[in-house]
Amino acid sequence: MTSSPAATPPASGDGASESPGWLPRLRDARIRAKLALILVVPVAAVVALSTARLVESGQRAADADRVRSLTALAADVSSVAHEVHRERMAAAFLLDSAAQAPTAYNAQVRLTDERIKAYNTSRDALDDIPAAANDRLRRIDEHLSTLNGTRQQVISNAQVSVSEVVLRYGVIVTDLVGYGEVLGQLAVDPQLADSLRAASAFANAKAAIAEEEAVAFAALASGGRLGDEAFASFIGTLTVQQEALLSFSLTASPTQRALVSSTVTGDAVSLADDVSSQISASVGQPVQVTAGDAAQAIGAVNDLMRWAEIRLEERLIADAARVRADVLRTVLLEAALLLLTLIIAIVLAVVLARSLVRSLTQLREGALSVANHDLPDAVARLRDVRNLAESSVDEVARSVRDPIQVSGRDEVGQVALAFNVVHREAVRIAAEQAALRTSVSAMFLNLARRSQALVDRMIGELDHIERTEEDPKRLAQLFQLDHLATRMRRNDENLLELAGADSTAPRREDALLVDALRAAQSEVELYNRIEFGTVDADISIAANAVNDVVRLLAELLDNATRFSPPTTVVVAEARRIRDYVHVQIEDRGLGINDDQLVALNRRLSEPPAVDVAAFRLMGLAVVGRLAARYNIRVELRHNAEGGTVAHVSLPSTIVVMPQTRESVGARHRPALPAEPSPAAGARPEPAVPALTARAGAATLTEPWAG
């Protein structure tokens, strides 16, 4: 039940009930209001984008400041790494000489703790540390917390070897040096990022030098001979050192390379290289260099590299501060430019909007006239070919009056001119369509009539020859020619149907549905593959529809036989259902997909105008037109056993039912039992002489069944 509008009170405060109120008011608003609204939206968008840009710039500034702080922290980290290495060497000297007092080692421990304290102070001052850097710092803190245990073992000399102590300290140094690698990934400025990567590579080279010093001392202190394991460790430090220096030379700036070259040079470097060469060449043999001399020579290079590292860090901190200042300056400049641009845009928009309102108001009247009156009236008038009279298409187009008077040369004037051009072209197209439809129909009609006369004469000659021919083989060949001629005439009749002309002589008597099916079978080239199932033999087709029904069924039977395997049969059945007759044509072909089935059924239910597809699917177009003429429903469906089933529903307006019925069951009696297919070489003759006239159509060029 539908309630009365008065019975339902309006809901207050409901957004769904309020929206229909303001939407029409918005649509009916004046141009000035709409332009103002249009202006507000871009301005708001510009403000939002500007804010987002400023926020992004502010984030860049914050990132630059964070990188500066982390770079400053890197100086403390490298200082801790250097002091931890020196503590490692002090511990190695203490363990190598049991009689030596731990004074030097304790002094170095105090110096290391001071550096660690400065590092912790700098780290605690940092906020919002990136995850990668925070993870590295957490690992550094964990390893630094193990220093006290190692120190206790070194002082107490609790059965701990020099190599083991060197290894423990080396793990801590490795984590400390790895902080620089993480820092190079966080820089927002490309040049600063390259400088940080170069500094990290140099720190790795310095760590390799320190590791070389520690490994050499540990190996030589254990007996003066370099074993295989110690030799491998020593060579590994040299390899890491070379790779790090190569990476530094590839990523460092010229200033950084010059700084390192001027610092790490001289006799100390040459002496360290000589010591390294002697150690490398003395594997398994006594080394001519003592552990202390080797540590002193290599340690001197380590100190030089530490001095270069400090200078690199100072320059990096200055570069990070410069990048931060540049980013802040860019943010301020962008904010000023965005504000100035916004002010200029608003002023120009207001000035231009006032001019545009006046032009749009003039254009509105003419556009409404074209859209609502001039163009629809002209197109509707020219759809009728008779309105063309003797005028050509160009004359009709030139006679059209421009509905909008162009008053300017700006975009609004160009739009007005475009409206006039569209109006003329629409009139031209309507005239061309009308002339084209007339020409195509006349062409189809002329060609089909001529071809039909020739085919009729050929069929008559073939019938005469067939009656006098006694040779069975030649008679079979004549029957094949006869069927080909029949298909040619069906093509002509299809063309006449598409041209809108009647192609068959009118009938005066009804015909049984059984005879219509047999007559349709006789029009099919592969008639010997058609079998009939249950057919109600007491149902007739109205005289005015017999020829068209036969042609429609012939098209369906011909299509089913041509697009199904030659070893299968096509079964046709016809039964009465209430007040209409249902005809079913079933084949065992490959079938068609769902999309094609939907498209074909759409063309059958709604026959389109004559176009290229109508000739590509001529049989489909003819079936659709014949079905639409008598309100016949034709539908294609998938066959559960493979193939396609064509369902044809003949309405009561063209079906003649018997006057009496014996019983309800008698309606479905098998008046026409399943018949065997005619033998090859024999042509089936229709049961009623009046239906011997062929009424076929051309075969579809695209299968809709099978």
XYZ file of C-alpha atoms in Angstrom:
706
model
C 0.000 0.000 0.000
C 1.131 3.550 -0.740
C 0.573 6.049 2.063
C -0.822 9.461 1.393
C 1.641 12.361 1.344
C -0.382 14.106 4.004
C -0.169 11.093 6.285
C 3.617 11.244 6.526
C 4.949 14.331 8.307
C 8.205 15.759 6.968
C 11.281 14.768 8.918
C 13.131 17.668 10.444
C 16.871 17.721 10.589
C 17.222 14.874 8.086
C 20.037 15.459 5.623
C 18.330 13.357 2.959
C 15.200 15.531 3.103
C 17.191 18.776 3.101
C 19.390 18.027 0.063
C 16.569 18.351 -2.490
C 15.980 21.851 -1.138
C 19.365 23.460 -1.701
C 20.361 21.529 -4.833
C 17.649 23.136 -7.007
C 18.516 26.523 -5.550
C 22.137 25.946 -6.538
C 21.150 24.955 -10.049
C 18.929 28.007 -10.390
C 21.497 30.438 -9.037
C 22.641 33.362 -11.138
C 25.866 33.232 -13.114
C 27.488 35.694 -10.719
C 26.800 33.399 -7.787
C 28.069 30.374 -9.639
C 31.228 32.144 -10.727
C 31.776 33.249 -7.152
C 31.326 29.651 -6.025
C 33.638 28.458 -8.790
C 36.188 31.002 -7.622
C 35.930 29.936 -4.002
C 36.650 26.290 -4.814
C 39.952 26.911 -6.661
C 41.027 29.443 -4.064
C 40.354 26.907 -1.340
C 42.191 24.298 -3.370
C 45.149 26.641 -3.878
C 45.208 27.413 -0.182
C 45.052 23.727 0.651
C 47.787 22.880 -1.822
C 49.860 25.793 -0.598
C 49.427 24.642 2.957
C 50.398 21.124 1.956
C 53.418 22.486 0.131
C 54.406 24.567 3.119
C 53.930 21.596 5.405
C 56.088 19.537 3.070
C 58.715 22.247 3.033
C 58.528 22.472 6.799
C 58.994 18.720 6.963
C 62.028 19.062 4.721
C 63.369 21.736 7.041
C 62.756 19.470 10.025
C 64.488 16.605 8.214
C 67.427 18.849 7.398
C 67.667 19.928 11.043
C 67.432 16.298 12.134
C 70.234 15.343 9.732
C 72.322 18.183 11.117
C 71.788 16.921 14.664
C 72.513 13.322 13.676
C 75.650 14.466 11.833
C 76.816 16.216 14.978
C 76.103 13.004 16.886
C 78.211 11.131 14.326
C 81.238 13.106 15.511
C 80.674 11.811 19.041
C 80.182 8.273 17.721
C 83.444 8.359 15.747
C 85.237 9.758 18.801
C 83.910 6.886 20.901
C 84.975 4.400 18.200
C 88.504 5.816 18.162
C 88.825 5.707 21.961
C 87.423 2.177 22.108
C 90.071 1.085 19.621
C 92.781 2.741 21.701
C 91.397 0.966 24.771
C 91.549 -2.280 22.767
C 95.230 -1.725 22.003
C 95.932 -0.774 25.642
C 94.241 -3.999 26.758
C 96.271 -5.997 24.222
C 99.551 -4.479 25.503
C 98.516 -5.180 29.106
C 97.694 -8.826 28.408
C 100.865 -9.318 26.354
C 103.048 -8.097 29.227
C 101.812 -9.626 32.463
C 104.338 -7.666 34.540
C 103.133 -4.327 33.243
C 100.947 -2.248 35.563
C 97.414 -1.415 34.334
C 98.006 2.322 34.726
C 97.948 3.144 31.029
C 94.945 0.891 30.478
C 92.988 2.528 33.328
C 93.786 5.991 31.989
C 92.490 4.991 28.574
C 89.342 3.522 30.157
C 88.652 6.849 31.871
C 89.137 8.686 28.564
C 86.797 6.256 26.814
C 84.143 6.726 29.505
C 84.340 10.502 29.059
C 83.698 10.104 25.333
C 80.818 7.735 26.018
C 79.319 10.211 28.469
C 79.510 13.006 25.874
C 77.898 10.683 23.331
C 75.047 9.826 25.719
C 74.447 13.510 26.432
C 74.214 14.329 22.734
C 71.954 11.396 22.057
C 69.555 12.212 24.898
C 69.127 15.694 23.417
C 67.776 14.256 20.179
C 64.055 13.778 19.576
C 62.203 11.890 16.851
C 65.134 9.773 15.731
C 64.433 7.794 12.509
C 63.878 4.085 12.950
C 67.029 2.975 11.110
C 69.281 5.296 13.110
C 67.490 4.457 16.350
C 68.033 0.714 15.779
C 71.740 1.275 15.162
C 72.058 3.451 18.274
C 70.263 0.825 20.341
C 72.754 -1.811 19.194
C 75.636 0.548 20.042
C 74.229 1.040 23.555
C 73.897 -2.708 24.029
C 77.497 -3.335 23.031
C 78.823 -0.429 25.094
C 77.106 -1.944 28.117
C 79.350 -5.015 27.756
C 82.542 -2.971 28.122
C 82.653 -3.259 31.913
C 82.682 -7.066 31.793
C 85.514 -7.100 29.289
C 87.453 -4.561 31.358
C 87.144 -6.678 34.493
C 88.541 -9.701 32.681
C 91.409 -7.675 31.234
C 92.412 -6.208 34.618
C 92.090 -9.527 36.451
C 93.790 -11.380 33.558
C 91.203 -14.150 33.966
C 92.555 -16.522 31.324
C 91.569 -14.245 28.472
C 93.775 -14.104 25.370
C 94.840 -11.116 23.355
C 92.946 -12.358 20.302
C 89.726 -12.768 22.276
C 89.966 -9.249 23.695
C 90.714 -7.830 20.243
C 87.653 -9.622 18.879
C 85.343 -8.311 21.629
C 86.416 -4.735 21.158
C 86.268 -5.159 17.390
C 82.529 -5.963 17.522
C 81.884 -2.703 19.347
C 83.986 -0.708 16.891
C 82.150 -2.266 13.933
C 78.753 -1.187 15.294
C 80.023 2.296 16.001
C 81.376 2.693 12.457
C 78.128 1.342 10.967
C 76.232 4.386 12.241
C 77.682 6.470 9.398
C 76.205 4.092 6.781
C 72.713 4.646 8.199
C 73.221 8.397 8.320
C 73.976 8.579 4.589
C 70.477 7.261 3.822
C 68.660 10.025 5.720
C 70.025 13.153 4.032
C 67.505 15.163 1.966
C 70.137 17.013 -0.058
C 71.877 14.878 -2.725
C 75.261 16.533 -2.279
C 75.087 16.207 1.470
C 74.047 12.573 1.094
C 77.086 11.884 -1.101
C 79.356 13.645 1.388
C 77.931 11.559 4.230
C 78.433 8.349 2.241
C 82.001 9.375 1.492
C 82.632 10.100 5.189
C 81.138 6.721 6.068
C 83.426 5.007 3.542
C 86.436 6.803 5.031
C 85.341 5.766 8.525
C 85.206 2.149 7.321
C 88.716 2.517 5.911
C 89.919 3.923 9.238
C 88.199 1.072 11.087
C 89.968 -1.388 8.762
C 93.329 0.268 9.599
C 92.515 -0.031 13.307
C 91.517 -3.676 12.805
C 94.760 -4.250 10.898
C 96.720 -2.820 13.850
C 94.893 -4.998 16.360
C 95.105 -8.201 14.260
C 98.826 -7.673 13.573
C 99.616 -7.130 17.271
C 97.525 -10.127 18.353
C 99.149 -12.394 15.755
C 102.727 -11.292 16.461
C 102.273 -11.231 20.230
C 101.306 -14.919 20.255
C 104.718 -16.145 19.058
C 106.109 -13.976 16.336
C 104.687 -16.171 13.617
C 101.643 -15.476 11.426
C 99.387 -18.530 11.202
C 96.928 -19.277 8.460
C 93.941 -17.979 10.400
C 95.753 -14.817 11.467
C 97.037 -14.329 7.916
C 93.484 -14.582 6.546
C 92.259 -12.027 9.089
C 95.132 -9.694 8.265
C 94.556 -9.915 4.500
C 90.845 -9.369 5.128
C 91.555 -6.067 6.866
C 93.689 -4.959 3.918
C 90.913 -5.898 1.468
C 88.254 -4.043 3.444
C 90.569 -1.030 3.625
C 91.097 -0.966 -0.154
C 87.388 -1.350 -0.906
C 86.478 1.425 1.527
C 89.075 3.800 0.072
C 87.815 3.022 -3.447
C 84.247 3.759 -2.377
C 85.441 6.980 -0.788
C 87.208 8.100 -3.985
C 84.061 7.414 -6.034
C 81.602 9.296 -3.807
C 83.704 11.988 -2.160
C 83.727 15.553 -3.367
C 86.972 17.093 -4.647
C 87.303 18.996 -1.391
C 87.023 15.812 0.662
C 89.519 13.968 -1.513
C 91.972 16.882 -1.263
C 91.594 17.028 2.507
C 92.329 13.328 2.950
C 95.201 13.370 0.462
C 96.875 16.259 2.272
C 96.458 14.677 5.700
C 97.051 10.944 5.310
C 100.470 11.060 3.696
C 104.171 11.118 4.513
C 106.699 8.716 6.029
C 104.190 7.245 8.460
C 102.085 5.899 5.594
C 105.148 4.499 3.808
C 106.387 2.826 7.003
C 102.953 1.278 7.647
C 102.858 -0.066 4.073
C 106.312 -1.631 4.514
C 105.245 -3.280 7.767
C 102.092 -4.621 6.157
C 104.097 -6.013 3.238
C 106.545 -7.765 5.589
C 103.735 -9.291 7.611
C 101.894 -10.451 4.468
C 105.047 -12.083 3.064
C 105.946 -13.921 6.327
C 103.007 -16.290 6.696
C 104.142 -19.365 8.630
C 107.627 -17.896 9.130
C 109.185 -15.665 11.795
C 108.352 -12.024 11.184
C 111.204 -9.528 11.379
C 108.901 -6.902 12.920
C 107.880 -7.052 16.558
C 104.282 -6.701 17.680
C 104.965 -3.339 19.279
C 106.701 -1.933 16.212
C 103.909 -3.103 13.927
C 101.252 -1.600 16.182
C 103.178 1.653 16.425
C 103.659 1.965 12.637
C 100.077 1.108 11.717
C 98.698 3.102 14.657
C 100.444 6.227 13.358
C 98.431 5.981 10.139
C 95.305 5.419 12.209
C 95.999 8.665 14.087
C 96.473 10.531 10.810
C 93.189 9.168 9.530
C 91.536 10.198 12.798
C 92.731 13.759 12.240
C 91.354 13.674 8.661
C 88.126 12.194 9.967
C 87.693 15.047 12.437
C 88.169 17.620 9.687
C 85.685 15.771 7.461
C 83.125 15.751 10.267
C 83.553 19.469 10.875
C 82.919 20.158 7.199
C 79.905 17.804 7.205
C 78.367 19.599 10.174
C 78.856 22.914 8.394
C 77.308 21.508 5.186
C 74.323 20.139 7.109
C 73.779 23.542 8.713
C 74.011 25.172 5.291
C 71.434 22.765 3.849
C 69.129 23.490 6.767
C 69.467 27.230 6.184
C 68.820 26.804 2.460
C 65.688 24.793 3.131
C 64.383 27.388 5.581
C 65.069 30.144 3.074
C 63.240 28.158 0.375
C 60.252 27.700 2.662
C 59.988 31.421 3.335
C 60.378 32.250 -0.363
C 57.727 29.727 -1.373
C 55.324 31.088 1.214
C 55.809 34.661 -0.081
C 55.383 33.612 -3.712
C 52.281 31.562 -2.954
C 50.684 34.451 -1.090
C 51.475 36.916 -3.865
C 50.158 34.514 -6.519
C 46.962 33.997 -4.579
C 46.309 37.741 -4.318
C 46.949 38.304 -8.023
C 44.736 35.339 -8.971
C 41.812 36.645 -6.907
C 42.038 40.148 -8.375
C 42.235 38.884 -11.956
C 39.426 36.405 -11.385
C 37.090 39.110 -10.120
C 37.853 41.402 -13.058
C 37.495 38.708 -15.672
C 34.416 37.200 -14.058
C 32.507 40.460 -14.481
C 33.355 40.534 -18.177
C 32.524 36.886 -18.579
C 29.127 37.272 -16.948
C 28.056 39.807 -19.538
C 29.197 37.636 -22.449
C 27.630 34.501 -21.018
C 24.323 36.233 -20.553
C 24.231 37.104 -24.252
C 25.300 33.607 -25.227
C 22.691 32.005 -23.010
C 19.718 33.305 -24.945
C 21.037 32.149 -28.291
C 22.168 28.752 -26.959
C 18.768 28.043 -25.440
C 17.129 28.941 -28.717
C 19.359 26.517 -30.626
C 19.031 23.686 -28.114
C 15.291 23.946 -27.484
C 13.814 25.087 -30.784
C 15.922 25.672 -33.874
C 18.002 22.497 -34.009
C 15.348 19.952 -32.919
C 12.788 21.441 -35.302
C 15.203 21.418 -38.246
C 16.355 17.840 -37.625
C 12.800 16.549 -37.139
C 11.674 18.280 -40.322
C 14.503 16.821 -42.416
C 13.977 13.278 -41.216
C 11.180 13.131 -43.758
C 12.679 12.759 -47.216
C 9.781 14.617 -48.788
C 10.886 17.835 -47.079
C 14.063 17.797 -49.161
C 12.041 18.332 -52.326
C 14.450 19.014 -55.186
C 17.082 20.737 -53.050
C 20.529 19.222 -52.601
C 22.150 18.642 -49.220
C 24.460 21.663 -49.607
C 21.564 23.914 -50.543
C 19.640 22.809 -47.471
C 22.679 23.476 -45.244
C 23.278 26.926 -46.773
C 19.662 27.884 -46.301
C 19.904 27.458 -42.512
C 19.964 30.749 -40.630
C 22.591 31.261 -37.920
C 20.563 31.263 -34.696
C 23.280 32.983 -32.595
C 24.736 36.305 -33.637
C 28.480 36.436 -32.944
C 29.278 39.611 -31.009
C 32.960 39.100 -30.202
C 36.127 37.217 -31.065
C 36.958 35.877 -27.645
C 36.203 32.342 -26.432
C 32.539 33.157 -25.855
C 32.261 34.439 -29.415
C 33.981 31.270 -30.631
C 31.490 29.182 -28.677
C 28.658 31.062 -30.339
C 30.234 30.430 -33.726
C 30.635 26.764 -32.824
C 26.928 26.566 -31.983
C 26.103 27.923 -35.420
C 28.450 25.442 -37.099
C 27.015 22.553 -35.105
C 23.518 23.633 -36.090
C 24.393 23.709 -39.782
C 26.241 20.403 -39.658
C 23.375 18.719 -37.811
C 20.988 19.906 -40.514
C 23.410 18.708 -43.171
C 23.722 15.273 -41.535
C 19.953 14.934 -41.235
C 19.572 15.770 -44.925
C 22.352 13.357 -45.879
C 20.791 10.589 -43.793
C 17.440 11.050 -45.460
C 18.990 11.083 -48.934
C 21.180 8.100 -48.085
C 18.266 6.026 -46.809
C 16.395 6.721 -50.024
C 19.391 5.820 -52.196
C 20.196 2.619 -50.307
C 16.596 1.420 -50.368
C 16.300 2.119 -54.094
C 19.615 0.360 -54.761
C 18.606 -2.733 -52.785
C 15.246 -2.849 -54.433
C 16.629 -2.514 -57.968
C 19.399 -5.077 -57.515
C 17.181 -7.567 -55.737
C 14.409 -7.328 -58.322
C 16.817 -7.907 -61.197
C 18.574 -10.794 -59.490
C 15.257 -12.306 -58.428
C 13.968 -12.367 -62.018
C 17.122 -14.110 -63.232
C 17.072 -16.639 -60.390
C 13.403 -17.434 -61.011
C 14.187 -18.165 -64.656
C 17.127 -20.364 -63.628
C 14.999 -22.294 -61.125
C 12.351 -22.824 -63.790
C 14.917 -24.206 -66.204
C 16.326 -26.472 -63.496
C 12.864 -27.798 -62.675
C 12.262 -28.570 -66.352
C 15.600 -30.416 -66.631
C 14.934 -32.334 -63.426
C 11.625 -33.650 -64.710
C 13.242 -35.025 -67.864
C 16.487 -36.303 -66.321
C 16.692 -40.074 -65.647
C 20.331 -40.440 -64.580
C 20.362 -40.525 -60.727
C 23.835 -38.996 -60.433
C 23.095 -36.081 -62.730
C 19.715 -35.672 -61.016
C 21.494 -35.357 -57.650
C 23.792 -32.715 -59.123
C 20.811 -30.845 -60.515
C 19.206 -30.926 -57.067
C 22.363 -29.318 -55.614
C 22.218 -26.580 -58.248
C 18.548 -26.165 -57.447
C 19.339 -25.611 -53.764
C 22.069 -23.109 -54.593
C 19.599 -21.210 -56.778
C 17.116 -21.304 -53.904
C 19.686 -19.760 -51.573
C 20.389 -17.071 -54.189
C 16.697 -16.223 -54.297
C 16.627 -16.092 -50.517
C 19.424 -13.552 -50.675
C 17.347 -11.446 -53.065
C 14.274 -11.711 -50.857
C 16.373 -10.692 -47.840
C 17.570 -7.615 -49.695
C 13.987 -6.776 -50.559
C 13.035 -7.221 -46.920
C 15.804 -4.872 -45.781
C 14.717 -2.378 -48.444
C 11.180 -2.469 -47.050
C 9.548 -4.139 -50.081
C 7.330 -7.219 -50.118
C 9.012 -10.151 -51.883
C 6.315 -12.831 -51.924
C 2.845 -13.160 -53.407
C 0.009 -12.935 -50.873
C -1.773 -16.154 -49.839
C -5.488 -16.671 -49.397
C -5.550 -19.920 -47.439
C -4.115 -21.004 -44.122
C -1.398 -23.674 -44.015
C -0.717 -26.375 -41.447
C 2.281 -25.804 -39.215
C 3.562 -29.239 -40.258
C 3.551 -28.155 -43.903
C 5.272 -24.886 -43.000
C 8.077 -26.810 -41.267
C 8.473 -29.139 -44.253
C 8.445 -26.216 -46.656
C 11.162 -24.547 -44.540
C 13.127 -27.811 -44.633
C 12.957 -27.875 -48.417
C 14.609 -24.430 -48.503
C 17.700 -25.658 -46.590
C 20.716 -26.980 -48.471
C 21.547 -29.568 -45.798
C 17.912 -30.697 -45.486
C 18.919 -34.353 -45.048
C 20.277 -33.515 -41.552
C 16.948 -32.167 -40.290
C 14.627 -34.381 -38.284
C 11.265 -33.573 -36.759
C 10.312 -34.429 -33.250
C 6.837 -33.985 -31.797
C 4.745 -31.617 -33.906
C 1.055 -30.822 -33.347
C -0.375 -31.545 -36.776
C -3.732 -29.847 -36.230
C -2.350 -26.289 -35.903
C -2.344 -23.922 -38.873
C -0.640 -20.644 -39.728
C -2.745 -17.676 -40.851
C -2.602 -17.073 -44.595
C -1.101 -13.590 -44.326
C 1.856 -14.892 -42.298
C 2.582 -18.266 -43.925
C 5.289 -17.103 -46.326
C 7.117 -15.062 -43.695
C 6.928 -17.816 -41.067
C 8.325 -20.324 -43.574
C 11.190 -17.964 -44.382
C 11.898 -17.322 -40.676
C 11.991 -21.060 -39.895
C 14.111 -21.755 -42.979
C 16.690 -19.241 -41.793
C 16.861 -20.868 -38.371
C 17.094 -24.400 -39.797
C 19.712 -23.392 -42.353
C 21.820 -21.701 -39.685
C 21.547 -24.696 -37.355
C 22.697 -27.135 -40.051
C 25.533 -24.997 -41.356
C 27.083 -24.274 -37.952
C 26.944 -27.746 -36.430
C 29.071 -30.826 -37.164
C 28.048 -32.727 -40.325
C 27.672 -35.959 -38.334
C 24.890 -34.517 -36.153
C 21.228 -33.851 -36.827
C 19.059 -30.814 -36.208
C 15.789 -31.554 -34.429
C 12.709 -29.342 -34.908
C 9.608 -29.600 -32.708
C 6.396 -27.592 -32.502
C 3.754 -27.725 -29.777
C 0.828 -25.694 -28.663
C 1.168 -23.999 -25.255
C -2.011 -22.261 -24.106
C -2.893 -19.771 -26.841
C 0.447 -19.710 -28.703
C 2.688 -22.208 -30.480
C 6.262 -22.918 -29.397
C 8.742 -24.050 -32.056
C 12.111 -25.355 -30.952
C 15.120 -25.923 -33.235
C 18.008 -27.702 -31.531
C 21.497 -28.440 -32.832
C 24.592 -30.105 -31.392
C 27.228 -27.579 -32.440
C 30.011 -25.963 -30.434
C 27.718 -23.254 -29.141
C 28.523 -19.588 -28.550
C 29.706 -17.641 -25.531
C 27.447 -15.641 -23.255
C 28.417 -12.220 -24.625
C 27.634 -13.225 -28.218
C 24.382 -14.812 -27.096
C 23.261 -11.610 -25.380
C 24.216 -9.508 -28.421
C 22.384 -11.795 -30.873
C 19.232 -11.931 -28.751
C 19.275 -8.143 -28.491
C 19.370 -7.832 -32.285
C 16.547 -10.364 -32.576
C 14.315 -8.573 -30.087
C 15.176 -5.044 -31.244
C 16.064 -5.089 -34.960
C 18.355 -2.126 -35.655
C 18.232 0.149 -38.648
C 19.900 -0.908 -41.871
C 23.658 -0.685 -41.360
C 26.837 -2.624 -42.065
C 26.030 -5.183 -39.385
C 22.667 -5.823 -41.034
C 24.443 -7.074 -44.157
C 27.116 -8.939 -42.250
C 24.350 -10.745 -40.320
C 21.691 -10.623 -43.036
C 19.779 -13.699 -41.883
C 19.744 -12.388 -38.321
C 18.455 -9.017 -39.484
C 15.721 -10.615 -41.628
C 14.596 -12.925 -38.810
C 14.432 -9.961 -36.450
C 12.383 -7.886 -38.909
C 9.975 -10.757 -39.674
C 9.587 -11.522 -35.972
C 8.897 -7.862 -35.181
C 6.308 -7.673 -37.989
C 4.117 -10.404 -36.444
C 5.125 -10.008 -32.788
C 6.973 -13.332 -32.906
C 9.467 -13.921 -30.140
C 12.768 -15.530 -31.168
C 15.347 -16.315 -28.516
C 18.617 -18.257 -28.580
C 19.686 -20.293 -25.584
C 22.488 -22.634 -24.632
C 21.857 -26.334 -25.104
C 22.660 -28.352 -22.012
C 24.082 -31.132 -24.216
C 26.148 -28.754 -26.346
C 25.131 -26.450 -29.136
C 22.327 -23.903 -29.307
C 18.544 -24.019 -29.147
C 16.378 -21.505 -31.020
C 12.998 -20.889 -29.338
C 10.282 -19.400 -31.549
C 6.954 -18.341 -30.006
C 4.172 -17.823 -32.575
C 1.467 -15.576 -31.089
C -2.235 -16.274 -31.290
C -2.688 -13.524 -33.910
C -1.075 -15.668 -36.624
C -1.959 -19.149 -35.292
C -5.211 -20.896 -36.240
C -6.191 -23.406 -33.565
C -8.483 -26.410 -34.258
C -12.181 -25.844 -33.574
C -12.627 -28.910 -31.320
C -10.478 -30.922 -28.973
C -11.088 -34.469 -27.867
C -9.261 -34.071 -24.575
C -6.475 -32.269 -22.905
C -4.019 -35.044 -23.719
C -4.995 -35.046 -27.375
C -3.376 -31.667 -27.826
C 0.073 -33.220 -27.518
C -0.543 -36.319 -29.595
C 2.314 -37.026 -31.978
C 0.544 -36.031 -35.152
C 3.941 -35.894 -36.905
C 6.244 -38.565 -35.456
C 9.979 -38.370 -35.765
C 10.775 -38.900 -39.425
C 14.029 -40.167 -40.821
C 16.068 -37.766 -42.852
C 15.538 -38.022 -46.610
C 18.102 -40.053 -48.438
C 21.017 -38.278 -50.013
C 20.265 -37.150 -53.509
C 16.516 -36.894 -52.933
C 14.912 -33.548 -52.254
C 12.002 -33.407 -49.790
C 8.804 -32.159 -51.337
C 6.452 -30.050 -49.240
C 3.209 -31.663 -48.175
C 1.048 -28.878 -49.610
C 1.563 -27.780 -53.223
C 0.733 -24.228 -52.245
C 3.936 -24.094 -50.134
C 6.345 -25.216 -52.827
C 7.395 -21.635 -53.474
C 10.760 -21.023 -51.883
C 10.900 -18.272 -49.329
C 14.435 -18.570 -47.916
C 17.046 -15.997 -47.042
C 20.803 -15.808 -47.150
C 22.793 -17.684 -44.561
C 24.305 -15.723 -41.692
C 27.973 -14.894 -42.094
C 28.455 -15.328 -38.339
C 27.050 -18.328 -36.426
C 24.470 -17.764 -33.760
C 24.058 -21.480 -33.074
C 26.331 -24.444 -33.068
